[in-house]
Coordinates of C-alpha atoms and ligand atoms in Angstrom, one line a residue:
Chain F
M1256 CA 132.7 89.7 85.2
I1257 CA 132.2 92.7 83.9
R1258 CA 130.6 93.0 80.2
F1259 CA 130.0 95.9 78.4
Q1260 CA 127.8 95.1 74.9
N1261 CA 127.9 97.8 72.4
V1262 CA 127.3 100.2 75.2
S1263 CA 126.5 103.9 74.4
K1264 CA 126.2 107.2 76.9
V1265 CA 125.1 110.3 75.7
Y1266 CA 124.4 112.9 78.6
A1267 CA 122.5 115.6 77.0
R1268 CA 120.3 115.6 74.0
G1269 CA 122.4 116.7 71.0
A1270 CA 125.9 116.4 72.6
R1271 CA 128.5 113.9 71.7
A1272 CA 128.5 110.4 73.2
A1273 CA 130.7 110.5 76.5
V1274 CA 130.9 106.5 75.7
D1275 CA 130.8 105.4 72.2
R1276 CA 129.5 101.9 71.4
V1277 CA 131.5 100.1 73.7
T1278 CA 132.1 96.1 74.0
L1279 CA 134.7 95.1 76.4
D1280 CA 134.8 91.9 78.5
V1281 CA 136.4 91.8 81.7
E1282 CA 137.1 88.1 83.2
R1283 CA 136.9 87.1 86.7
G1284 CA 140.6 87.9 88.8
E1285 CA 141.6 90.3 85.6
F1286 CA 143.4 93.4 86.3
L1287 CA 142.6 96.0 83.8
F1288 CA 143.8 99.8 83.4
L1289 CA 141.1 102.1 81.8
V1290 CA 143.5 104.8 80.2
G1291 CA 142.7 107.9 77.7
S1292 CA 142.7 111.3 77.9
S1293 CA 141.0 113.6 80.1
G1294 CA 137.0 113.5 78.8
S1295 CA 137.7 110.5 77.2
G1296 CA 135.3 108.6 79.3
K1297 CA 136.9 106.7 81.7
S1298 CA 134.8 107.8 85.0
T1299 CA 131.5 107.2 83.0
C1300 CA 132.3 103.8 82.1
L1301 CA 133.0 102.9 85.9
R1302 CA 129.7 104.8 86.9
L1303 CA 127.8 102.9 84.1
A1304 CA 128.9 99.5 85.7
L1305 CA 128.2 100.5 89.0
R1306 CA 124.5 101.7 87.9
E1307 CA 124.9 105.1 88.6
E1308 CA 124.2 106.2 85.0
R1309 CA 122.2 103.9 82.7
P1310 CA 123.3 103.7 79.5
T1311 CA 121.6 105.0 76.3
G1312 CA 122.6 102.2 74.0
G1313 CA 123.9 98.7 74.7
K1314 CA 124.0 96.3 77.4
I1315 CA 125.7 95.8 80.7
F1316 CA 126.0 92.9 82.5
V1317 CA 128.3 93.1 86.2
A1318 CA 128.7 90.1 88.2
G1319 CA 126.0 88.0 86.2
R1320 CA 123.6 90.5 86.4
D1321 CA 122.0 92.5 83.4
L1322 CA 121.7 95.9 84.6
S1323 CA 119.1 96.8 81.9
T1324 CA 116.4 94.7 83.6
L1325 CA 118.3 95.2 87.2
R1326 CA 115.1 96.4 89.5
Q1327 CA 115.9 99.7 91.0
W1328 CA 115.5 98.2 94.4
K1329 CA 117.8 95.4 93.7
V1330 CA 120.9 98.2 92.8
P1331 CA 122.1 98.1 96.3
H1332 CA 122.6 94.6 96.2
L1333 CA 124.5 94.9 93.1
R1334 CA 126.8 97.5 94.8
R1335 CA 127.5 95.0 97.9
Q1336 CA 129.8 93.3 95.0
I1337 CA 131.6 96.2 94.2
G1338 CA 133.8 98.4 95.9
V1339 CA 134.6 102.0 94.7
V1340 CA 137.9 103.6 94.9
F1341 CA 138.5 107.6 94.1
Q1342 CA 140.9 110.0 93.5
D1343 CA 139.8 112.0 96.6
F1344 CA 139.5 109.5 99.0
R1345 CA 135.7 110.7 100.2
L1346 CA 136.3 109.6 104.0
L1347 CA 133.9 110.9 106.8
P1348 CA 136.1 113.9 108.3
N1349 CA 134.4 113.1 111.6
K1350 CA 135.3 109.4 111.9
T1351 CA 138.4 107.7 113.2
V1352 CA 140.0 105.3 110.4
F1353 CA 138.1 102.6 112.4
D1354 CA 135.0 104.1 112.1
N1355 CA 135.0 104.9 108.5
V1356 CA 135.8 101.2 107.6
A1357 CA 133.3 100.2 110.1
F1358 CA 130.6 102.2 108.6
A1359 CA 130.1 100.2 105.1
L1360 CA 129.5 97.4 107.7
Q1361 CA 127.3 99.1 109.7
V1362 CA 124.9 100.6 107.0
L1363 CA 125.0 96.8 105.7
G1364 CA 123.6 95.7 109.0
K1365 CA 126.3 93.4 109.7
P1366 CA 126.7 92.1 113.2
R1367 CA 128.8 93.7 115.5
H1368 CA 131.3 90.8 116.3
H1369 CA 131.4 90.6 112.7
I1370 CA 132.8 94.2 112.5
M1371 CA 135.2 93.7 115.3
T1372 CA 136.8 91.0 113.4
T1373 CA 136.9 92.1 109.9
V1374 CA 137.9 96.0 110.3
P1375 CA 141.3 95.1 112.0
E1376 CA 141.5 92.5 109.7
T1377 CA 141.3 94.6 106.6
L1378 CA 143.3 97.2 108.1
D1379 CA 146.3 95.3 108.6
L1380 CA 145.8 94.0 105.2
V1381 CA 146.0 97.6 104.0
G1382 CA 149.0 98.2 106.0
L1383 CA 147.0 100.7 108.7
D1384 CA 147.5 98.4 111.6
G1385 CA 147.8 100.7 114.7
K1386 CA 146.3 103.6 112.9
G1387 CA 142.6 102.6 113.8
K1388 CA 141.9 105.9 116.4
R1389 CA 143.2 108.5 114.0
Y1390 CA 141.6 110.8 112.1
P1391 CA 141.4 111.3 108.5
H1392 CA 143.2 114.4 108.6
E1393 CA 146.0 113.2 111.1
L1394 CA 147.1 110.9 107.9
S1395 CA 149.0 111.0 104.7
G1396 CA 147.2 110.8 101.4
G1397 CA 148.7 107.8 100.7
E1398 CA 147.3 106.5 104.4
Q1399 CA 144.0 107.9 103.5
Q1400 CA 143.8 106.2 100.2
R1401 CA 144.5 103.2 102.1
V1402 CA 141.8 103.9 104.1
A1403 CA 139.3 104.6 101.3
I1404 CA 140.8 101.3 99.8
A1405 CA 140.0 99.0 103.3
R1406 CA 136.3 100.5 103.0
A1407 CA 135.6 99.7 99.5
F1408 CA 137.1 95.8 100.0
V1409 CA 136.1 95.6 103.9
N1410 CA 133.1 93.6 102.6
R1411 CA 135.2 91.6 100.3
P1412 CA 133.6 92.5 96.9
A1413 CA 134.1 90.7 93.6
I1414 CA 134.9 93.9 91.8
L1415 CA 136.7 96.6 92.8
L1416 CA 136.7 100.0 90.9
A1417 CA 139.2 102.6 91.2
D1418 CA 138.8 105.9 89.4
E1419 CA 142.7 107.8 89.3
P1420 CA 143.1 106.2 92.9
T1421 CA 146.7 107.5 92.7
G1422 CA 145.9 110.8 91.0
N1423 CA 146.6 113.0 94.2
L1424 CA 149.3 110.9 95.4
D1425 CA 153.4 111.2 94.6
P1426 CA 155.3 108.4 92.7
A1427 CA 156.5 106.9 95.6
T1428 CA 153.0 106.7 97.6
S1429 CA 151.2 105.5 94.6
V1430 CA 153.7 102.5 93.6
G1431 CA 152.6 101.6 97.7
I1432 CA 148.9 101.7 96.6
M1433 CA 149.6 99.9 93.4
R1434 CA 151.2 97.0 95.5
L1435 CA 148.4 96.9 97.6
L1436 CA 146.0 96.8 94.6
D1437 CA 147.6 94.3 93.1
R1438 CA 147.7 92.0 96.6
I1439 CA 144.1 92.7 96.7
N1440 CA 143.5 91.3 92.9
R1441 CA 145.8 88.2 94.0
T1442 CA 143.1 87.4 96.3
G1443 CA 140.8 87.1 93.3
T1444 CA 139.0 90.3 93.0
T1445 CA 138.6 91.6 89.7
I1446 CA 140.2 95.2 89.6
V1447 CA 139.2 98.0 86.6
M1448 CA 141.4 101.0 87.1
A1449 CA 141.1 104.5 85.3
T1450 CA 144.3 106.5 85.7
H1451 CA 146.6 108.7 83.9
D1452 CA 149.9 107.6 85.6
D1453 CA 151.9 106.3 82.8
E1454 CA 154.6 104.8 85.0
I1455 CA 152.5 102.5 87.1
V1456 CA 150.7 101.5 83.9
D1457 CA 154.1 100.7 82.5
Q1458 CA 155.6 99.1 85.6
M1459 CA 152.5 96.8 86.5
R1460 CA 152.3 95.3 82.9
K1461 CA 148.5 94.5 83.0
R1462 CA 145.8 94.4 80.5
V1463 CA 145.4 98.1 79.0
V1464 CA 142.1 99.4 77.4
E1465 CA 142.5 103.1 75.7
L1466 CA 139.6 105.3 75.4
A1467 CA 139.5 108.2 73.0
D1468 CA 136.2 110.1 72.9
G1469 CA 134.4 107.2 74.3
A1470 CA 135.2 104.7 72.0
I1471 CA 138.1 101.9 72.5
V1472 CA 141.1 102.2 70.2
R1473 CA 143.2 99.8 72.0
D1474 CA 142.9 96.9 74.4
Q1475 CA 146.0 94.9 75.1
S1476 CA 147.2 92.4 77.5
R1477 CA 150.3 93.1 79.1
G1478 CA 150.0 96.7 77.7
V1479 CA 151.7 100.2 78.3
Y1480 CA 150.2 103.8 78.7
G1481 CA 151.2 105.2 75.7
A1482 CA 150.4 103.1 72.4
A1483 CA 153.2 100.8 71.4
R1484 CA 155.5 102.7 69.2
Chain Q
M99 CA 121.1 95.0 117.2
S100 CA 123.7 96.8 115.4
R101 CA 121.7 97.8 112.8
A102 CA 118.9 99.7 115.2
R103 CA 122.0 101.4 116.8
F104 CA 123.5 102.8 113.8
V105 CA 120.2 104.3 112.8
L106 CA 120.1 105.7 116.4
A107 CA 123.3 107.2 116.2
E108 CA 122.6 108.8 113.0
L109 CA 119.3 110.0 114.0
A110 CA 121.0 111.9 116.9
T111 CA 123.7 113.3 114.8
G112 CA 120.8 114.9 112.6
L113 CA 118.7 116.3 115.3
R114 CA 121.6 117.9 116.6
R115 CA 122.9 119.4 113.5
N116 CA 119.3 120.7 112.9
V117 CA 118.2 121.8 116.2
S118 CA 116.3 125.0 115.3
M119 CA 114.5 123.5 112.3
T120 CA 113.3 120.4 114.7
V121 CA 112.0 123.0 117.4
A122 CA 110.3 124.8 114.4
V123 CA 108.6 121.8 113.4
I124 CA 107.6 120.9 116.4
I125 CA 106.1 124.2 116.7
V126 CA 104.2 124.2 113.5
T127 CA 102.7 120.8 114.3
F128 CA 101.7 121.9 117.6
V129 CA 99.7 124.4 116.5
S130 CA 98.6 123.1 113.1
L131 CA 97.2 119.8 115.1
T132 CA 95.7 122.0 117.8
F133 CA 93.4 123.8 115.4
V134 CA 92.9 120.2 114.0
A135 CA 91.7 118.8 117.3
A136 CA 89.7 122.2 118.3
A137 CA 87.9 121.9 115.1
A138 CA 87.4 117.8 115.9
L139 CA 86.4 118.4 119.3
T140 CA 83.8 121.7 118.1
Q141 CA 82.0 119.0 116.0
M142 CA 81.9 116.6 118.8
Q143 CA 80.1 119.1 120.7
I144 CA 77.6 120.1 118.0
G145 CA 76.9 116.3 118.1
N146 CA 76.6 116.2 121.9
L147 CA 74.0 119.0 121.6
K148 CA 72.0 117.7 118.8
D149 CA 71.8 114.0 120.5
D150 CA 70.8 116.1 123.9
W151 CA 68.4 118.5 122.5
Y152 CA 67.0 117.0 119.2
D153 CA 65.4 114.3 121.2
K154 CA 63.6 117.0 123.4
V155 CA 62.3 119.2 120.8
E156 CA 58.9 118.9 119.1
V157 CA 57.1 120.7 116.5
S158 CA 54.1 122.5 118.3
I159 CA 51.0 122.9 116.1
F160 CA 49.1 126.1 118.0
L161 CA 45.5 125.8 117.3
C162 CA 43.0 128.8 117.1
P163 CA 42.5 130.4 120.3
S164 CA 38.8 132.5 120.3
D165 CA 40.6 135.9 119.4
S166 CA 43.2 135.1 116.7
S167 CA 43.6 137.4 113.9
V168 CA 45.2 134.8 111.7
P169 CA 43.0 134.2 108.6
T170 CA 42.5 130.3 109.1
C171 CA 41.3 131.3 112.6
A172 CA 38.6 133.8 111.0
D173 CA 35.9 131.4 112.3
G174 CA 36.9 131.6 115.9
E175 CA 38.0 128.9 118.0
V176 CA 39.1 125.9 116.8
T177 CA 36.3 123.1 116.5
A178 CA 36.2 119.5 117.2
A179 CA 35.5 119.1 113.3
Q180 CA 38.5 121.0 112.6
R181 CA 40.9 119.1 115.4
D182 CA 40.1 115.9 113.7
E183 CA 40.6 116.9 110.6
I184 CA 44.2 118.0 111.6
L185 CA 45.0 114.7 113.3
A186 CA 43.7 112.8 110.2
V187 CA 46.5 114.9 108.2
L188 CA 49.3 113.9 111.1
N189 CA 47.9 110.3 110.5
S190 CA 47.9 110.4 106.8
D191 CA 50.1 107.9 105.0
S192 CA 52.2 110.7 103.6
V193 CA 53.3 112.5 106.9
A194 CA 52.9 109.7 109.6
P195 CA 56.1 108.1 108.6
Y196 CA 58.1 111.3 109.8
I197 CA 56.2 111.2 113.0
D198 CA 57.1 109.5 116.4
T199 CA 54.5 110.7 118.7
V200 CA 51.6 113.0 118.8
Y201 CA 50.4 114.8 122.0
T202 CA 47.8 116.9 122.5
E203 CA 48.1 119.4 125.0
S204 CA 44.7 121.0 126.3
K205 CA 44.2 124.6 127.3
Q206 CA 44.4 123.5 131.4
E207 CA 47.4 121.9 130.5
A208 CA 48.8 125.1 128.9
Y209 CA 48.1 127.0 131.7
D210 CA 49.4 124.4 134.5
A211 CA 52.8 124.8 132.3
L212 CA 52.5 128.4 131.7
Q213 CA 51.8 128.8 135.9
E214 CA 54.9 126.6 136.9
Q215 CA 57.3 128.2 134.6
M216 CA 56.4 131.5 135.4
A217 CA 55.1 131.5 139.1
G218 CA 55.2 134.9 140.4
T219 CA 55.4 137.0 137.9
V220 CA 52.7 139.0 136.5
W221 CA 52.4 137.0 133.3
A222 CA 51.1 134.0 135.5
E223 CA 48.6 136.1 137.5
S224 CA 47.0 138.0 134.4
V225 CA 46.3 134.9 132.5
T226 CA 43.4 132.7 132.5
V227 CA 42.6 129.3 131.3
D228 CA 40.5 130.7 128.4
L229 CA 43.1 132.9 127.1
M230 CA 45.5 129.8 126.5
Q231 CA 45.7 127.9 123.1
M232 CA 45.1 124.2 122.9
S233 CA 47.9 122.5 120.7
F234 CA 49.3 119.5 119.2
R235 CA 52.9 118.7 120.3
V236 CA 54.7 116.6 117.6
K237 CA 57.8 114.4 118.2
L238 CA 59.5 113.7 114.9
K239 CA 61.6 110.7 114.1
D240 CA 64.1 112.8 112.4
P241 CA 64.2 116.4 113.7
E242 CA 65.8 117.9 110.7
Q243 CA 62.0 116.6 108.6
Y244 CA 60.1 119.7 110.3
Q245 CA 59.0 121.0 107.0
V246 CA 57.1 117.9 106.0
V247 CA 55.0 118.4 109.0
A248 CA 55.1 122.0 108.7
D249 CA 53.6 122.3 105.2
A250 CA 50.7 119.7 105.5
V251 CA 49.2 121.6 108.5
A252 CA 49.8 125.2 108.0
G253 CA 47.3 127.1 106.7
R254 CA 44.5 124.6 107.4
P255 CA 41.2 126.1 109.2
G256 CA 41.9 126.0 112.5
V257 CA 45.7 126.0 112.8
D258 CA 47.0 129.3 114.3
S259 CA 50.6 128.6 113.8
V260 CA 53.3 126.3 113.3
R261 CA 56.6 126.2 115.4
D262 CA 59.8 124.4 115.4
Q263 CA 61.3 124.4 118.9
R264 CA 64.8 123.7 116.5
Q265 CA 64.8 126.9 115.3
I266 CA 65.6 128.3 118.6
L267 CA 68.5 126.1 118.7
E268 CA 69.8 126.5 115.2
P269 CA 71.6 129.9 115.7
L270 CA 73.7 128.2 118.2
F271 CA 74.7 125.6 115.8
V272 CA 75.4 127.9 113.4
I273 CA 77.8 129.5 115.4
L274 CA 79.5 126.5 116.1
Q275 CA 79.9 125.4 112.8
R276 CA 81.5 128.7 111.7
A277 CA 83.7 127.9 114.7
T278 CA 84.4 124.5 113.1
L279 CA 85.2 126.0 109.7
L280 CA 87.4 128.6 111.3
S281 CA 89.3 125.9 113.2
A282 CA 89.6 123.7 110.3
G283 CA 90.6 126.3 107.8
L284 CA 93.5 127.5 109.8
A285 CA 94.4 123.9 110.4
A286 CA 94.7 123.6 107.0
V287 CA 96.6 126.4 106.5
M288 CA 99.1 125.9 109.1
I289 CA 99.4 121.7 108.1
I290 CA 100.5 123.5 104.7
A291 CA 102.9 125.3 106.3
A292 CA 104.1 122.0 108.1
V293 CA 104.4 120.1 105.4
L294 CA 106.4 122.5 103.9
L295 CA 108.6 123.1 107.2
I296 CA 109.2 119.2 108.0
T297 CA 110.3 119.2 104.1
T298 CA 112.6 122.0 104.0
T299 CA 113.9 120.3 107.4
I300 CA 114.7 116.7 105.9
R301 CA 116.0 118.2 102.9
L302 CA 118.3 120.3 104.9
S303 CA 119.4 117.2 107.2
A304 CA 120.1 115.1 104.1
L305 CA 122.1 117.9 102.0
S306 CA 124.0 118.3 105.3
R307 CA 124.7 114.7 105.4
R308 CA 125.3 114.3 101.7
R309 CA 128.5 112.8 102.4
E310 CA 127.5 109.8 104.5
T311 CA 124.4 109.4 102.5
G312 CA 126.7 109.2 99.1
I313 CA 129.0 106.5 100.6
M314 CA 125.8 104.6 102.1
R315 CA 125.0 104.3 98.2
L316 CA 128.1 103.4 96.8
V317 CA 128.7 100.4 99.6
G318 CA 125.1 99.2 98.7
A319 CA 122.9 100.2 101.6
S320 CA 119.1 99.9 101.3
N321 CA 117.3 102.8 100.2
L322 CA 115.4 102.5 103.1
F323 CA 118.6 102.4 105.5
I324 CA 119.7 105.4 104.0
Q325 CA 116.4 107.2 104.6
L326 CA 115.3 105.8 107.6
P327 CA 117.1 108.2 110.5
F328 CA 115.7 111.4 108.1
M329 CA 112.2 109.7 108.1
I330 CA 112.4 108.9 111.8
E331 CA 113.8 112.3 112.7
G332 CA 110.6 114.5 111.2
A333 CA 108.1 111.6 112.4
L334 CA 109.7 112.4 116.0
A335 CA 109.8 116.4 115.4
A336 CA 105.9 115.8 114.4
T337 CA 104.8 113.3 116.9
V338 CA 106.1 116.0 119.7
G339 CA 104.2 118.6 118.2
S340 CA 100.9 116.3 118.4
L341 CA 101.5 115.2 121.5
L342 CA 102.2 119.3 122.8
A343 CA 99.0 119.9 121.3
L344 CA 97.1 117.1 123.2
G345 CA 98.7 118.3 125.9
A346 CA 97.5 121.7 125.3
L347 CA 93.8 120.8 124.6
Y348 CA 93.9 118.4 127.8
F349 CA 94.3 121.3 129.4
G350 CA 92.4 123.6 128.1
V351 CA 89.2 121.4 128.2
R352 CA 89.9 120.2 131.6
Y353 CA 90.5 124.4 133.0
L354 CA 88.5 126.2 130.5
I355 CA 85.3 123.5 130.1
E356 CA 85.2 121.0 132.9
D357 CA 86.1 123.6 135.7
W358 CA 84.7 126.8 134.5
L359 CA 82.6 126.8 131.6
A360 CA 80.4 123.2 133.1
N361 CA 79.3 125.1 136.0
S362 CA 77.5 128.2 134.4
L363 CA 76.4 125.7 131.6
Q364 CA 74.7 122.9 133.4
W365 CA 72.3 122.4 131.2
A366 CA 74.6 121.4 128.0
N367 CA 76.7 118.1 127.9
L368 CA 79.6 119.5 127.3
V369 CA 83.1 117.8 125.8
T370 CA 85.6 116.3 128.3
T371 CA 88.8 115.3 128.8
D372 CA 87.6 112.1 127.6
D373 CA 87.0 113.1 124.1
V374 CA 90.3 114.5 124.0
L375 CA 91.6 111.5 124.9
A376 CA 89.7 109.7 122.4
I377 CA 90.6 111.7 119.7
A378 CA 94.3 111.6 120.8
P379 CA 95.6 108.6 118.7
W380 CA 94.1 110.2 115.8
L381 CA 95.8 113.2 116.1
V382 CA 99.4 111.4 116.8
L383 CA 98.5 109.5 113.6
I384 CA 98.1 112.7 111.5
A385 CA 101.1 114.1 112.8
I386 CA 102.8 110.7 111.5
A387 CA 101.6 111.0 108.2
L388 CA 102.4 114.3 107.6
A389 CA 105.8 113.5 108.2
A390 CA 105.7 110.6 106.6
F391 CA 104.2 112.5 103.4
S392 CA 106.9 115.1 103.7
S393 CA 109.9 112.7 104.1
A394 CA 108.6 111.2 101.1
V395 CA 108.6 114.4 99.5
A396 CA 111.8 115.4 100.6
L397 CA 113.7 112.0 100.4
S398 CA 112.8 111.1 96.5
R399 CA 115.2 113.7 95.2
Y400 CA 118.0 113.6 98.1
T401 CA 119.0 110.0 98.7
R402 CA 117.9 108.3 95.8
V403 CA 119.9 105.1 95.2
Ligands
ATP2112 N1 127.5 114.2 84.7 C1 127.7 114.7 83.1 N2 126.4 115.1 82.8 C2 127.1 116.0 81.4 N3 128.4 115.3 81.0 C3 129.2 114.7 81.6 C4 129.0 114.6 82.9 N4 129.8 113.7 83.3 C5 130.7 113.7 82.2 N5 130.5 114.3 81.4 C6 131.0 114.4 79.8 O1 131.3 113.2 79.2 C7 132.5 113.1 79.0 C8 133.5 112.1 79.7 O2 133.5 112.0 80.9 P1 134.4 111.4 81.7 O3 134.3 111.9 83.4 O4 134.2 109.7 81.7 O5 136.2 111.6 81.6 P2 137.3 110.8 82.0 O6 137.6 110.2 81.1 O7 137.1 110.5 83.2 O8 137.6 112.2 82.3 P3 139.0 112.5 83.5 O9 140.4 111.7 82.9 O10 139.3 114.1 83.5 O11 138.5 112.0 84.5 C9 133.0 114.9 79.1 O12 132.9 115.1 77.7 C10 132.4 114.9 80.1 O13 132.2 116.7 79.6
MG2113 MG1 137.3 110.5 85.3

């Protein structure tokens, strides 16, 4: 589903590589944790897969597309197959929960009847049924992240990229979010999650890829956060 | 359709957030397009006058009267031989192609014309047929080609002077030409201001909606879809500005020219509100082009995928 072939990213000429010759294969339906200390290049990897950044070396394939030859005007088509969730939720404060989620479909020009059925369905899935009329500031952090996940998933993307989705949440709330991501993963969605949260990684027992200074230093199925000691 | 409704909703938000900037855009386009249109109308006026008058103007070759001090008239009144020679020059291969018609005005005819024009004045009473001058009235195919004829006959024996009626009109055209230039110059300056202002407005609008456009990009909205509300915002303001300019010109021409100036200048074919309407589509088109250009500049950096 996502394949990195010897991918490097150097932001500024002369700077050290943020991503250093990474080769990685993520299968369809896989759940992968990207771990590593701050500045190890996790977010950069996710941005490369979204084609928000272009690699300075190597090739990236996402959902069967070669990103190096993908035309600029086709980038939106790529992004429709990828949902993204961030640590800071990135909700629109002046829109209700329902409208925040509907926004993702509206801007793709989806018909009204489709929006009216899909959005409640998705809110239901993320555990927010009945909260559609609330505004983001009327929700807890965990609930806000659920809205963000609903928005990322409402178009049923094949891939979900999550950059520290539990970074702003307490452990109990984080567990809830992880259950939700696991449920989404079970629908066949490939998930790549960058995180610092060792408890979660240890609990989930999914594939773990560890980066250090931009390079992969560990790739372990059913792994834990710290290296196996 | 939900897509159109969505764009309209975004557009409304944008306009509401930027009321004062939008008003500024409207005013600047209004003023700049008024000058553009004023330049166009002046040009049309020049065209009208040329069409009208160039048809009527002629080159007059005055022949020597009995008492002229001009050297070519040293032999006294023009002779029949000299007249024939001048006519031959006008009919020669090098000059004839420029000439439409040649009319010979006799002294009697010149006298009659004077009597008619100056009836009742001392001029009409003091003059006699013999004092009048015989002349060839040459109508040119292209009135601008006066010099060819003048060069061919001036200085020949029997020719007193050559006069081009067009020269009497020329100062007026120069004034109108300068008015056009002034108007076009002001238009150019104002258009630059308009482009800068529209660019800034759209940029501010895009910045104030960074959050939304960021999410749009992430969920895979197309570039056009993201940019459309901003483009329409600019185009709308510019179009309103162009309509105001048209309104101002329409009423300006209606009251200043049709109602007032046309009465005191009945001999001239002045521009009318029809002319304003004729340039109307162009003005709106220019406004939209301005907005499109500005959006392209403004949006290339702020909402790129
Ligand atoms: N836009 C940018 N311009 C220049 N350098 C950047 C940019 N983004 C990231 N970097 C650099 O690239 C390196 C990797 O950054 P990245 O954000 O991918 O790390 P990370 O693993 O996500 O860190 P964190 O866990 O703190 O989020 C860092 O050294 C960072 O300074
Ligand atoms: Mg990061």
